[in-house]
CSV table of C-alpha atoms and ligand atoms in Angstrom, one decimal:
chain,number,residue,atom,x,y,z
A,1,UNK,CA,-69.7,12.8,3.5
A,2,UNK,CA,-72.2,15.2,5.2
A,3,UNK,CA,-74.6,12.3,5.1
A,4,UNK,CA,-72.0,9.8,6.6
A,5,UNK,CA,-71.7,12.3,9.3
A,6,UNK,CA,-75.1,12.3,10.2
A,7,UNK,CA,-75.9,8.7,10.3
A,8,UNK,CA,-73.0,8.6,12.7
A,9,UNK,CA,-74.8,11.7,14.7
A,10,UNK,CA,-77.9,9.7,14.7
A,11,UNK,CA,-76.5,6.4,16.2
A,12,UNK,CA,-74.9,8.7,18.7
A,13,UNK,CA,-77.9,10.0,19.8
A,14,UNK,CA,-79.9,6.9,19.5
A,15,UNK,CA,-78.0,5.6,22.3
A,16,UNK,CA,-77.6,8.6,24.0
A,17,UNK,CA,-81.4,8.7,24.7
A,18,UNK,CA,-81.1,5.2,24.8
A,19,UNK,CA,-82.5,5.3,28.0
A,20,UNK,CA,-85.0,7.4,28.5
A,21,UNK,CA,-84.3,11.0,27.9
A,22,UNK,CA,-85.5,12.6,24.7
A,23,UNK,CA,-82.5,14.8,23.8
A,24,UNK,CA,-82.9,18.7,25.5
A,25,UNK,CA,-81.3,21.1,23.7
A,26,UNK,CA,-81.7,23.4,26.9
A,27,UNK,CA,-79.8,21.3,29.2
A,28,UNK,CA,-77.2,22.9,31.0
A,29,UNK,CA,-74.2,21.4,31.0
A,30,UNK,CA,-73.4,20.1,34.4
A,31,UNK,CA,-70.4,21.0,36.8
A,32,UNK,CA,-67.7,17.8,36.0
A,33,UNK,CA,-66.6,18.6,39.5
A,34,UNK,CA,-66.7,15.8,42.3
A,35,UNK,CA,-69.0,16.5,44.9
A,36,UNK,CA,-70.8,14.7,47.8
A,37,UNK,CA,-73.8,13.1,46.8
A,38,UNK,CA,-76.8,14.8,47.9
A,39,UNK,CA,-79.1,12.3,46.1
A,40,UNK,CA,-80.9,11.5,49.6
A,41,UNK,CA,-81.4,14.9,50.7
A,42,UNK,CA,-82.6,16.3,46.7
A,43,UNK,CA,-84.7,13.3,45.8
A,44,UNK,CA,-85.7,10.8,49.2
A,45,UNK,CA,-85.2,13.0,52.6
A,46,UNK,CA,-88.1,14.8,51.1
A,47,UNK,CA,-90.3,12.3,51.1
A,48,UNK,CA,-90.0,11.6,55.2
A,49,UNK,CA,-87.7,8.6,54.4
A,50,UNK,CA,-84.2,8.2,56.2
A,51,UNK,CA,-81.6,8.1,53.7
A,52,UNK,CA,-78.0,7.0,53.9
A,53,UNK,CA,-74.8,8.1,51.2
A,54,UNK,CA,-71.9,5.1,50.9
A,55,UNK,CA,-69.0,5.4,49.1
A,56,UNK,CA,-67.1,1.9,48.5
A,57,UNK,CA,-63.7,2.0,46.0
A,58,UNK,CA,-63.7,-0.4,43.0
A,59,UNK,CA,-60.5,-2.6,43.0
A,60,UNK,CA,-59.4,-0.2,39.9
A,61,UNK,CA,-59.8,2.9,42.0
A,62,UNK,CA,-63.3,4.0,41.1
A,63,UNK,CA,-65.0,5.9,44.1
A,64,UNK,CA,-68.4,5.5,43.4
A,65,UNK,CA,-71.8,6.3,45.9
A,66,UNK,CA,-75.0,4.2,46.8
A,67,UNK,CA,-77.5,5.4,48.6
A,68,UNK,CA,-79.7,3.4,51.1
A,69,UNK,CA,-83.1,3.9,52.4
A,70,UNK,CA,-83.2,1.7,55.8
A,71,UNK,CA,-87.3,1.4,56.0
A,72,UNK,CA,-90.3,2.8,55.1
A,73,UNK,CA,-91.9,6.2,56.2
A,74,UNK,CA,-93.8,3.9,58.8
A,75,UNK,CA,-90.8,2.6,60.4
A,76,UNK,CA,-91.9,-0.5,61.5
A,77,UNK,CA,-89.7,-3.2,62.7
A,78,UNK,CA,-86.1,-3.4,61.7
A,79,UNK,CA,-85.5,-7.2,62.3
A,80,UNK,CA,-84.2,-8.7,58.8
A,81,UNK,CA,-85.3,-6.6,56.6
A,82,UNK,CA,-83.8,-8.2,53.4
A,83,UNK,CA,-81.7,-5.9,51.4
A,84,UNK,CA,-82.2,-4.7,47.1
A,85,UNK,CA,-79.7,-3.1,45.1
A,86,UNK,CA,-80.9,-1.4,42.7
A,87,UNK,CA,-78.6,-0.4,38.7
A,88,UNK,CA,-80.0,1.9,36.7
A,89,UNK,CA,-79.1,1.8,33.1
A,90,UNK,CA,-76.6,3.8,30.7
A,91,UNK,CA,-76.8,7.6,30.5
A,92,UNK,CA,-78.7,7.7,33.3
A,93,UNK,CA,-78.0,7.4,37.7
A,94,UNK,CA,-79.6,6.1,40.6
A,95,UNK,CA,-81.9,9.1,40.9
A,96,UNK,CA,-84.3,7.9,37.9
A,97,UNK,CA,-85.8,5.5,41.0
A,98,UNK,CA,-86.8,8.0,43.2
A,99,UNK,CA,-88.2,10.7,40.5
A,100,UNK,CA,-92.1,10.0,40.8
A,101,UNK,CA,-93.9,10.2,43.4
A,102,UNK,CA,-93.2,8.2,46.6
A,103,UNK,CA,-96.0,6.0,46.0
A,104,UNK,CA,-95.0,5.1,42.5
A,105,UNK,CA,-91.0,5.3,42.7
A,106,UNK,CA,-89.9,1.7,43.3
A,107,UNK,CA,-86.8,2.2,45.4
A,108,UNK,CA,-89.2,4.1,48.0
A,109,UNK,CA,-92.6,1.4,47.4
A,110,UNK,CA,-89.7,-1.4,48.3
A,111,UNK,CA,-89.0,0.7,51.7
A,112,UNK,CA,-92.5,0.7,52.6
A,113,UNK,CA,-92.8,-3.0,51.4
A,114,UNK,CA,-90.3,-3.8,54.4
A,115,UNK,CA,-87.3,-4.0,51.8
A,116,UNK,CA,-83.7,-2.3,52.7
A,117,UNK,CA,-83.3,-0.4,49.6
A,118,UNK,CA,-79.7,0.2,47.9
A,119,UNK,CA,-79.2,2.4,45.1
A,120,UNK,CA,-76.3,2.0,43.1
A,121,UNK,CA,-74.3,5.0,40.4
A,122,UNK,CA,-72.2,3.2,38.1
A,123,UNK,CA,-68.6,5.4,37.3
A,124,UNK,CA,-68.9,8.1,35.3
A,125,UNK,CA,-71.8,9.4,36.1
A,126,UNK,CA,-72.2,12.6,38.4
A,127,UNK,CA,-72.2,10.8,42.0
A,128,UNK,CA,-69.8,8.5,41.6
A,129,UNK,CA,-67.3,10.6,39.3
A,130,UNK,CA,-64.3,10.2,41.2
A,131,UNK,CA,-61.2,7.7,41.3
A,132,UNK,CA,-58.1,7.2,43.6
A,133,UNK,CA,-55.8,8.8,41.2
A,134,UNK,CA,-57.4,10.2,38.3
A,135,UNK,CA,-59.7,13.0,37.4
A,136,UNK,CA,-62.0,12.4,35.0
A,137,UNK,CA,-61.0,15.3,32.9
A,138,UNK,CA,-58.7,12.6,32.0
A,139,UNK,CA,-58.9,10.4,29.0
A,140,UNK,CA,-57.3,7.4,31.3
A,141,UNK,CA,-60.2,7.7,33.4
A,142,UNK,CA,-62.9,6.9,30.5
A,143,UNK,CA,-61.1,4.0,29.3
A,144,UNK,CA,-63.7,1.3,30.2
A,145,UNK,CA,-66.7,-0.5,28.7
A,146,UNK,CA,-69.3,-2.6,30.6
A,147,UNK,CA,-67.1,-5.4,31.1
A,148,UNK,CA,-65.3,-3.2,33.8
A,149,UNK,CA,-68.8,-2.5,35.0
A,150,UNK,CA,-69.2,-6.4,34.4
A,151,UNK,CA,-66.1,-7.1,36.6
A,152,UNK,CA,-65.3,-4.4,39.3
A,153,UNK,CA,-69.0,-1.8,39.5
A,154,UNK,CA,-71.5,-4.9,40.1
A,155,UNK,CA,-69.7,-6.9,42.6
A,156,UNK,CA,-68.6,-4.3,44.3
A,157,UNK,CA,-71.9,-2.8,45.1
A,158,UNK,CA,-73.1,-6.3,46.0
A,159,UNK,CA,-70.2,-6.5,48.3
A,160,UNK,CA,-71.1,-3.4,49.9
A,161,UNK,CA,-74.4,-4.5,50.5
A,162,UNK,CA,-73.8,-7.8,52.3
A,163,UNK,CA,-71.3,-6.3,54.4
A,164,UNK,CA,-73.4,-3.6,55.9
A,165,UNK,CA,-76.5,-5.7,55.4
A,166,UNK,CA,-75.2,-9.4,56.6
A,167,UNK,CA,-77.5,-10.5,54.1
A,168,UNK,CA,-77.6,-11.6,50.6
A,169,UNK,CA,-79.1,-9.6,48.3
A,170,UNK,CA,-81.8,-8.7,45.6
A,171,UNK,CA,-81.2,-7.3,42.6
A,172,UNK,CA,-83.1,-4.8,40.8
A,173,UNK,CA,-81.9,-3.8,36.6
A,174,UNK,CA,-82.8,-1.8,34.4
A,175,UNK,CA,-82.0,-1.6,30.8
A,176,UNK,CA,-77.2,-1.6,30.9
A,177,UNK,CA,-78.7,-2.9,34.3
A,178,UNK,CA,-80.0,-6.0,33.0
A,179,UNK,CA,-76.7,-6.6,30.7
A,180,UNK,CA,-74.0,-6.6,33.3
A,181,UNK,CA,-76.2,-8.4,35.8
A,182,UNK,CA,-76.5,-11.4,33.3
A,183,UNK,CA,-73.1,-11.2,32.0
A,184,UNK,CA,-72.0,-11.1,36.2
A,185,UNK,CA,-74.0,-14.1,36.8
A,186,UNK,CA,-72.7,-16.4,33.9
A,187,UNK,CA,-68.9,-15.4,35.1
A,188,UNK,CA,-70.5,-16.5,39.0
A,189,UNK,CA,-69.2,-12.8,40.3
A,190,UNK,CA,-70.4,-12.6,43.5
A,191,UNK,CA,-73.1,-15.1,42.9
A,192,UNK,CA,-73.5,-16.5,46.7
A,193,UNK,CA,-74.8,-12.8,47.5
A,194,UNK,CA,-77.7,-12.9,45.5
A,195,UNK,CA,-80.7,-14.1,46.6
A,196,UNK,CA,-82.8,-13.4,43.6
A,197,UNK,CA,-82.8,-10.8,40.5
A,198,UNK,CA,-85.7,-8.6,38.4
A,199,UNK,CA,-84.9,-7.9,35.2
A,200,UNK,CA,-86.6,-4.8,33.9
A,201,UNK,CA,-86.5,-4.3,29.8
A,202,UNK,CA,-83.4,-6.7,29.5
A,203,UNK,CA,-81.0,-5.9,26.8
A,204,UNK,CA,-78.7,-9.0,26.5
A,205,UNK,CA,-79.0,-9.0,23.0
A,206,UNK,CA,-79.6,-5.5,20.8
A,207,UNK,CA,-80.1,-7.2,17.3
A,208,UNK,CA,-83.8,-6.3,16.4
A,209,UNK,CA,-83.6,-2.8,18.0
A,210,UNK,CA,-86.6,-1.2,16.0
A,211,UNK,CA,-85.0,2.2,16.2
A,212,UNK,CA,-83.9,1.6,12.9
A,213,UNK,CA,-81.2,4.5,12.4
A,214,UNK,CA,-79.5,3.1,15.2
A,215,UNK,CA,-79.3,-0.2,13.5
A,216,UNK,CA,-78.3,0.8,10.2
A,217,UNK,CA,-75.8,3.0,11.6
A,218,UNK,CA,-74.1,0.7,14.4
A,219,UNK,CA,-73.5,-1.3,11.8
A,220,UNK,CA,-71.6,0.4,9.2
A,221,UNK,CA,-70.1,2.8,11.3
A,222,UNK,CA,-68.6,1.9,14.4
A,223,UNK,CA,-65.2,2.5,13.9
A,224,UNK,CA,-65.7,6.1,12.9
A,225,UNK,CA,-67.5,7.0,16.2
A,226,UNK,CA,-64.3,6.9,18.3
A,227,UNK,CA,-62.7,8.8,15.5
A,228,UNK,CA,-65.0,11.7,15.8
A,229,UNK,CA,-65.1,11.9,19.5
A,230,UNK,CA,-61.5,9.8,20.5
A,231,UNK,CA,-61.5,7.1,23.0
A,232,UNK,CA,-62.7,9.1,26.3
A,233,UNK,CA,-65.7,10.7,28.2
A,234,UNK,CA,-68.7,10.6,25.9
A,235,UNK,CA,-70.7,13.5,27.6
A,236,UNK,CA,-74.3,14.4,25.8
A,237,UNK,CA,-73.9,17.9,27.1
A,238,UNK,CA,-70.6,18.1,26.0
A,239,UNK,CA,-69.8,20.5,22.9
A,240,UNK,CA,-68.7,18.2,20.3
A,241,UNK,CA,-71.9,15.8,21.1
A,242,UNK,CA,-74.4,18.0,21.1
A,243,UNK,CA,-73.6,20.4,18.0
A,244,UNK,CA,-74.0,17.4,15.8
A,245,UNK,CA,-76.9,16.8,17.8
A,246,UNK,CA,-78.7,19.8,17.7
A,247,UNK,CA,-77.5,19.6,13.6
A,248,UNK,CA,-79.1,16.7,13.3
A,249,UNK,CA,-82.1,17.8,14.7
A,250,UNK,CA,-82.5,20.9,13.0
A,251,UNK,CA,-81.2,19.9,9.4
A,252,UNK,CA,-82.9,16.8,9.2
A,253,UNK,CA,-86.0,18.5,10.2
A,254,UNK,CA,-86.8,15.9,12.8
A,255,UNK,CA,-88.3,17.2,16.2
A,256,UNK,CA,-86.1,16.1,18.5
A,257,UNK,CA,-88.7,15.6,21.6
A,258,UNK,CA,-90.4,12.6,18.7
A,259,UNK,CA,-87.1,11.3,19.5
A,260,UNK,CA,-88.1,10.1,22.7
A,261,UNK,CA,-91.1,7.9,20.8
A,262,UNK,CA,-88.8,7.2,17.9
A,263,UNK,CA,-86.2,6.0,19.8
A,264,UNK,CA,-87.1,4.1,23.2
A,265,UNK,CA,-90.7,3.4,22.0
A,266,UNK,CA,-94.1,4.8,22.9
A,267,UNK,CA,-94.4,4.9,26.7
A,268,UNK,CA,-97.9,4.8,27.3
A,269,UNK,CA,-97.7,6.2,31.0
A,270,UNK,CA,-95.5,8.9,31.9
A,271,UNK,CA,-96.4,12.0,34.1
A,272,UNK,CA,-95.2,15.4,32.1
A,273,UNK,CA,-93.7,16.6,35.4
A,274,UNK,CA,-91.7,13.7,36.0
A,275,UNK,CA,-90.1,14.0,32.7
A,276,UNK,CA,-89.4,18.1,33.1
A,277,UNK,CA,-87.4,16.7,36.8
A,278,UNK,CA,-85.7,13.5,34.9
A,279,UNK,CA,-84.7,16.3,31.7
A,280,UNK,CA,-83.4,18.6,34.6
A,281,UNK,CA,-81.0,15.7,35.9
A,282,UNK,CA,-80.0,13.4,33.4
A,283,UNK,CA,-78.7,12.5,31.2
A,284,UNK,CA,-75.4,11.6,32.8
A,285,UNK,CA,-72.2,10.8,30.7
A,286,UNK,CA,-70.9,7.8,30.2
A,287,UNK,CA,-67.6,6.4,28.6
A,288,UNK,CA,-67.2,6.1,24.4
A,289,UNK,CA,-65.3,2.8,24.9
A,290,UNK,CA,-68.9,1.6,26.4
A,291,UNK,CA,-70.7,2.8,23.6
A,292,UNK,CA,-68.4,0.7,21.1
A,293,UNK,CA,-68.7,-2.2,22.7
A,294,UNK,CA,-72.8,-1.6,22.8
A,295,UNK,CA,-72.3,-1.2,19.2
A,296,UNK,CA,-70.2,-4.4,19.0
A,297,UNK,CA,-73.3,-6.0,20.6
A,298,UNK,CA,-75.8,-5.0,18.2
A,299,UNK,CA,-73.7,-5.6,15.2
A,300,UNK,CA,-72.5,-9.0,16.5
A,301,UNK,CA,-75.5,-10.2,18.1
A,302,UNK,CA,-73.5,-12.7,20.7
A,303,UNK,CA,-72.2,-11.4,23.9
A,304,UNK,CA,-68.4,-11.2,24.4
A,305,UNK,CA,-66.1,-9.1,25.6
A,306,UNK,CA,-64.9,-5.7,24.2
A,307,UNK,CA,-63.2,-6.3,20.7
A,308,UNK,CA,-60.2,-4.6,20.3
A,309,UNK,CA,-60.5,-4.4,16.6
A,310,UNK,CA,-57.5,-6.4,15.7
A,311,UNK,CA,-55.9,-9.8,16.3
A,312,UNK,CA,-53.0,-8.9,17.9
A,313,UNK,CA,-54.7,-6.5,20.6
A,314,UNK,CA,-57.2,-9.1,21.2
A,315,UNK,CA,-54.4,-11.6,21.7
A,316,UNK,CA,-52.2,-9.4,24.1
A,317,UNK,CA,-55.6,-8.5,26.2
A,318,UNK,CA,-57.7,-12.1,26.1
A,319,UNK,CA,-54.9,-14.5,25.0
A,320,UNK,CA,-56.9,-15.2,21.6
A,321,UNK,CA,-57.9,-13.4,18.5
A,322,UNK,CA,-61.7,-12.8,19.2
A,323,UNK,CA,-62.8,-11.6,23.0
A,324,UNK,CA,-64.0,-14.3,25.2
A,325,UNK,CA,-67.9,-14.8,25.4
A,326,UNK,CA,-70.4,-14.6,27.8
A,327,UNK,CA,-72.2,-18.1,28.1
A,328,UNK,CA,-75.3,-17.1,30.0
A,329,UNK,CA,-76.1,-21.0,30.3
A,330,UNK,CA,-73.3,-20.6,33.3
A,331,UNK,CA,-76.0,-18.6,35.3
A,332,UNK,CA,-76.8,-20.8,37.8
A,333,UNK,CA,-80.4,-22.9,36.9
A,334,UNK,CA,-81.8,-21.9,40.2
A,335,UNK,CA,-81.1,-18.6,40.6
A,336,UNK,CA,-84.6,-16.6,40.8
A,337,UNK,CA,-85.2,-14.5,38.0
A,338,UNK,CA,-88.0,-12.5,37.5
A,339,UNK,CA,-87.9,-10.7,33.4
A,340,UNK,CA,-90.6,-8.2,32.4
A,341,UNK,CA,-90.3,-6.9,28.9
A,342,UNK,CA,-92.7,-4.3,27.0
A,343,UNK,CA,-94.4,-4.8,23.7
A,344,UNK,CA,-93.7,-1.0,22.7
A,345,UNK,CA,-90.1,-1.1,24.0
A,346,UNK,CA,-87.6,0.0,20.4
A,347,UNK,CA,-84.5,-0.9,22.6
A,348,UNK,CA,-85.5,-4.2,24.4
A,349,UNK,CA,-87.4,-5.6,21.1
A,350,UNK,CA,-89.6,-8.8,22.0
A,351,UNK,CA,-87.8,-11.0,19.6
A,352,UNK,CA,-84.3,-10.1,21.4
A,353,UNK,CA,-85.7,-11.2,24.8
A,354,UNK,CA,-87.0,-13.7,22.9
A,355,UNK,CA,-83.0,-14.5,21.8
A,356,UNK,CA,-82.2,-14.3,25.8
A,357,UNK,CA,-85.0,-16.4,27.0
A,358,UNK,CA,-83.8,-19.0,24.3
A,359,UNK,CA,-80.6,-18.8,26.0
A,360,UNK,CA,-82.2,-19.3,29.3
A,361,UNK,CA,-84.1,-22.9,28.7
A,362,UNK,CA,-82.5,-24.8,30.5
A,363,UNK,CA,-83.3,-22.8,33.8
A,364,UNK,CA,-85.3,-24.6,36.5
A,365,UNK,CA,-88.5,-24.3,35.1
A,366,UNK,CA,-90.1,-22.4,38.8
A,367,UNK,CA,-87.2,-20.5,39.2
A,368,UNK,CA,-87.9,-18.3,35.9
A,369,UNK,CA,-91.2,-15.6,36.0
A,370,UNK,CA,-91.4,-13.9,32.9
A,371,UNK,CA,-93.9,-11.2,32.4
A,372,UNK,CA,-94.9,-9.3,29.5
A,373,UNK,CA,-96.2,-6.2,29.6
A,374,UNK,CA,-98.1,-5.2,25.9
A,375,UNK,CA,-98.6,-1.6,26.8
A,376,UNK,CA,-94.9,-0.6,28.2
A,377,UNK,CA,-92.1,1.2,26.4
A,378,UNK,CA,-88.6,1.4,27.5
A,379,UNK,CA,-89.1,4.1,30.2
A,380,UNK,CA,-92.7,3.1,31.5
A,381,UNK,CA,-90.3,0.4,33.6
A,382,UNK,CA,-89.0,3.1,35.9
A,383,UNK,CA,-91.1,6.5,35.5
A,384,UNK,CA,-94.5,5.1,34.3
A,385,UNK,CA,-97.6,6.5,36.6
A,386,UNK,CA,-98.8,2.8,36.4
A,387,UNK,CA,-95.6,0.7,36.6
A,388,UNK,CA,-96.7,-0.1,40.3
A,389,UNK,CA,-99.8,-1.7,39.7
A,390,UNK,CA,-98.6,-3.4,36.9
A,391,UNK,CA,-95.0,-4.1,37.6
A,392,UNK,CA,-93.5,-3.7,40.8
A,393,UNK,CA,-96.1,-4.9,42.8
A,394,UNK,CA,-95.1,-8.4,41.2
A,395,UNK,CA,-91.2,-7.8,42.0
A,396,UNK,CA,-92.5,-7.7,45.9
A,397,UNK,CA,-94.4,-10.9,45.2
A,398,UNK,CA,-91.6,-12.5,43.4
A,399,UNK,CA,-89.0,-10.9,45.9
A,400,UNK,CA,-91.5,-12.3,48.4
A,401,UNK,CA,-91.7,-15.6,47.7
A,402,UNK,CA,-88.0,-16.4,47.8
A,403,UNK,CA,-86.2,-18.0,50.8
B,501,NAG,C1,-97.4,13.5,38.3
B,501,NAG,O1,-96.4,13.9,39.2
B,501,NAG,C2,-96.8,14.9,40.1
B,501,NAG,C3,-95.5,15.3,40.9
B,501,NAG,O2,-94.9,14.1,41.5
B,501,NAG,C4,-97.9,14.4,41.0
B,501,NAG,O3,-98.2,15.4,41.9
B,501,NAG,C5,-99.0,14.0,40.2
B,501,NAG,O4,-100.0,13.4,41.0
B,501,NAG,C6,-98.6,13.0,39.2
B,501,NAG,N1,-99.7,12.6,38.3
B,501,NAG,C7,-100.1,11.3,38.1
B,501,NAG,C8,-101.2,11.1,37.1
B,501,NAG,O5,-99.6,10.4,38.6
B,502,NAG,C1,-57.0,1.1,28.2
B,502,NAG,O1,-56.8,0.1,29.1
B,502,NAG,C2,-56.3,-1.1,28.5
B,502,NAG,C3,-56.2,-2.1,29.6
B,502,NAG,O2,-57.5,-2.4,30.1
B,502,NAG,C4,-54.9,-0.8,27.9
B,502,NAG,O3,-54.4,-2.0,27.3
B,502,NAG,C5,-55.1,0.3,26.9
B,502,NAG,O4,-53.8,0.6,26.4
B,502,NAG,C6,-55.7,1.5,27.5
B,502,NAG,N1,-56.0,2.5,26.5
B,502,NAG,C7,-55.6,3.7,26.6
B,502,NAG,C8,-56.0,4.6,25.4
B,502,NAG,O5,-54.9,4.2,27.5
């Protein structure tokens, strides 16, 4: 039983640093209380940029925030500058873009690269944790999984975008980033306001995860995790979470900052005091109905929709007894895509990019830039001291090149 219990913990905590955050026992658990974002004037402002807060409503009620820097520090010319939204992954906001340095954060290299930079919080996590008429102390407020971020967080952003920009957009993912971008695309949300799209470690398909508890345990157990913690706000620093957490690390004798290595891969490049600021701020909650239908995605290794466990829920909610899929051959052939995957990354394993590139073939041939990066873990994407050289320097080119 007590071992059952763990392997659960440890899946739990897999994906809760799934990210990029090695658990922190230290963390203080963060005020649940709405606020106005202050992302620009903690993380950006700083920096000499300007910075703007938006806050759009999702057509389910969701309130969430974006943040825009207009131009770079030089100013320069504001004649069509062409806009970027940028999604961050699960567990984590909008913040992890602006956390190094200005010269190697991408949101604020794009801004001096001429870019209009967007920065997108999906629901639930601390800047956009407010709806029409719910609190998000309540249960009813949790009940979503990516599909809702699929269906109502992506496009709305995107919206947002073209109608203060009057331009169509790039798009920037990350990790959950990549996912719902993809799964967007095939469904053709919002496609005619998307000029082109980088996708950093994509996580389509989660089958060969090399973080083998994870694995093991999102297999056999996935029905017991909503047991445990009930259908609602999975929060890391929440009690519940991180007792069995901090059980897990202690009983099991496993040092719990290897996790970070263990877990998302060994990052060959990150800077010690951008990981004390990312440990200060994230990670961010998220809901447990999202990580179910992760774990559905790993176990199943196809892309559909949440699975509501039985025929007749299925029935009543899709109209047929297994959820609907997501046929990423509908992403239109010449959409630009640029992919860059890492041979250390234990969340984005080559041989699942593999899996989606598969999927991809039949894209035009010059509209697909794939890059593969042998030295980059999970993380290295957004915090690593060399990601610009290496990485995001190619995004301008490939952002660049596009008409
Ligand atoms: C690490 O981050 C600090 C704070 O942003 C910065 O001063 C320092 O130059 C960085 N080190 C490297 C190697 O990039
Ligand atoms: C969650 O929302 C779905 C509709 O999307 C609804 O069918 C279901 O009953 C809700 N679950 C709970 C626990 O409220």
């Amino acid at each position: 039983m007590l071992h059952r219990l763990f392997m659960i913990i440890g899946f739990v905590t897999i994906l809760l640093i799934s990210v990029f955050g090695s658990y922190n026992p230290a963390f203080v658990a963060e005020d649940n209380v709405a606020a106005p974002s202050d992302m620009c004037a903690t993380f950006v402002t700083i920096h000499g940029y300007k910075c703007h807060e938006y806050e759009v409503s999702t057509d389910d009620g969701y309130i969430l925030s974006a943040q825009r820097i207009p131009q770079g520090r030089v100013g320069g010319s504001s004649r069509n500058r062409q806009p970027v939204l940028l999604q961050h992954g699960i567990l984590v906001d909008g913040a992890t873009w602006v956390m190094n340095s200005a010269e190697q954060s991408l949101a604020m290299i794009l801004a001096d690269s001429g870019f209009d930079v967007w920065i997108a919080n999906t629901r639930g996590t601390r800047y956009s944790l407010r709806h029409r008429n719910l609190h998000s102390y309540n249960s009813d407020y949790w009940n979503w999984s990516w599909d809702d971020l699929v269906v109502q967080d992506l496009p709305t952003f995107v919206n947002l975008v073209y109608k203060q920009s009057g331009q169509k957009t790039h798009y920037v993912g990350h990790s959950l980033g990549t996912l719902i971008a993809l799964a967007s695309f095939s469904e053709g949300r919002r496609i005619d306001k998307i000029k082109s799209a980088a996708l950093l470690s994509p996580i389509a398909y989660l089958s060969h995860m090399t973080t083998a508890l994870g694995v093991v345990t999102a297999r056999s157990f996935l029905g017991e995790i909503t047991t445990i913690f009930g259908l609602a706000e999975f929060n890391p620093t929440s009690a519940p979470v991180s007792i069995f957490v901090k059980a897990l690390c202690a009983q099991r004798g496993i040092n719990c900052y290897d996790f970070l290595t263990a877990l998302t891969g060994k990052n060959c490049c990150l800077n010690a005091s951008t990981v004390d600021l990312f440990l200060k701020n994230e990670p961010q909650p998220t809901s447990t109905k999202n990580f179910v239908h992760l774990a559905q995605t790993v176990r199943d290794g196809i892309l559909r929709k949440y699975d509501y466990g039985s025929f007749i829920s299925n029935l009543a909610h899709y109209g047929s007894v297994k959820p609907p899929l997501y046929n990423l051959a509908n992403i239109p052939r010449d959409l630009p895509l640029f992919l860059s995957y890492g041979g250390q990354d234990a969340l984005s394993s080559t041989k699942d990019v593999e899996t989606l590139l598969d999927h991809l073939k039949n894209h035009d041939v010059g509209k697909l830039h794939v890059q593969y990066v042998k030295d980059f873990a999970h993380a290295d994407f957004i915090l690593g001291t060399t990601a610009k050289d290496i990485v995001f320097n190619q995004i301008i080119t490939f952002f660049s090149n596009q008409h």
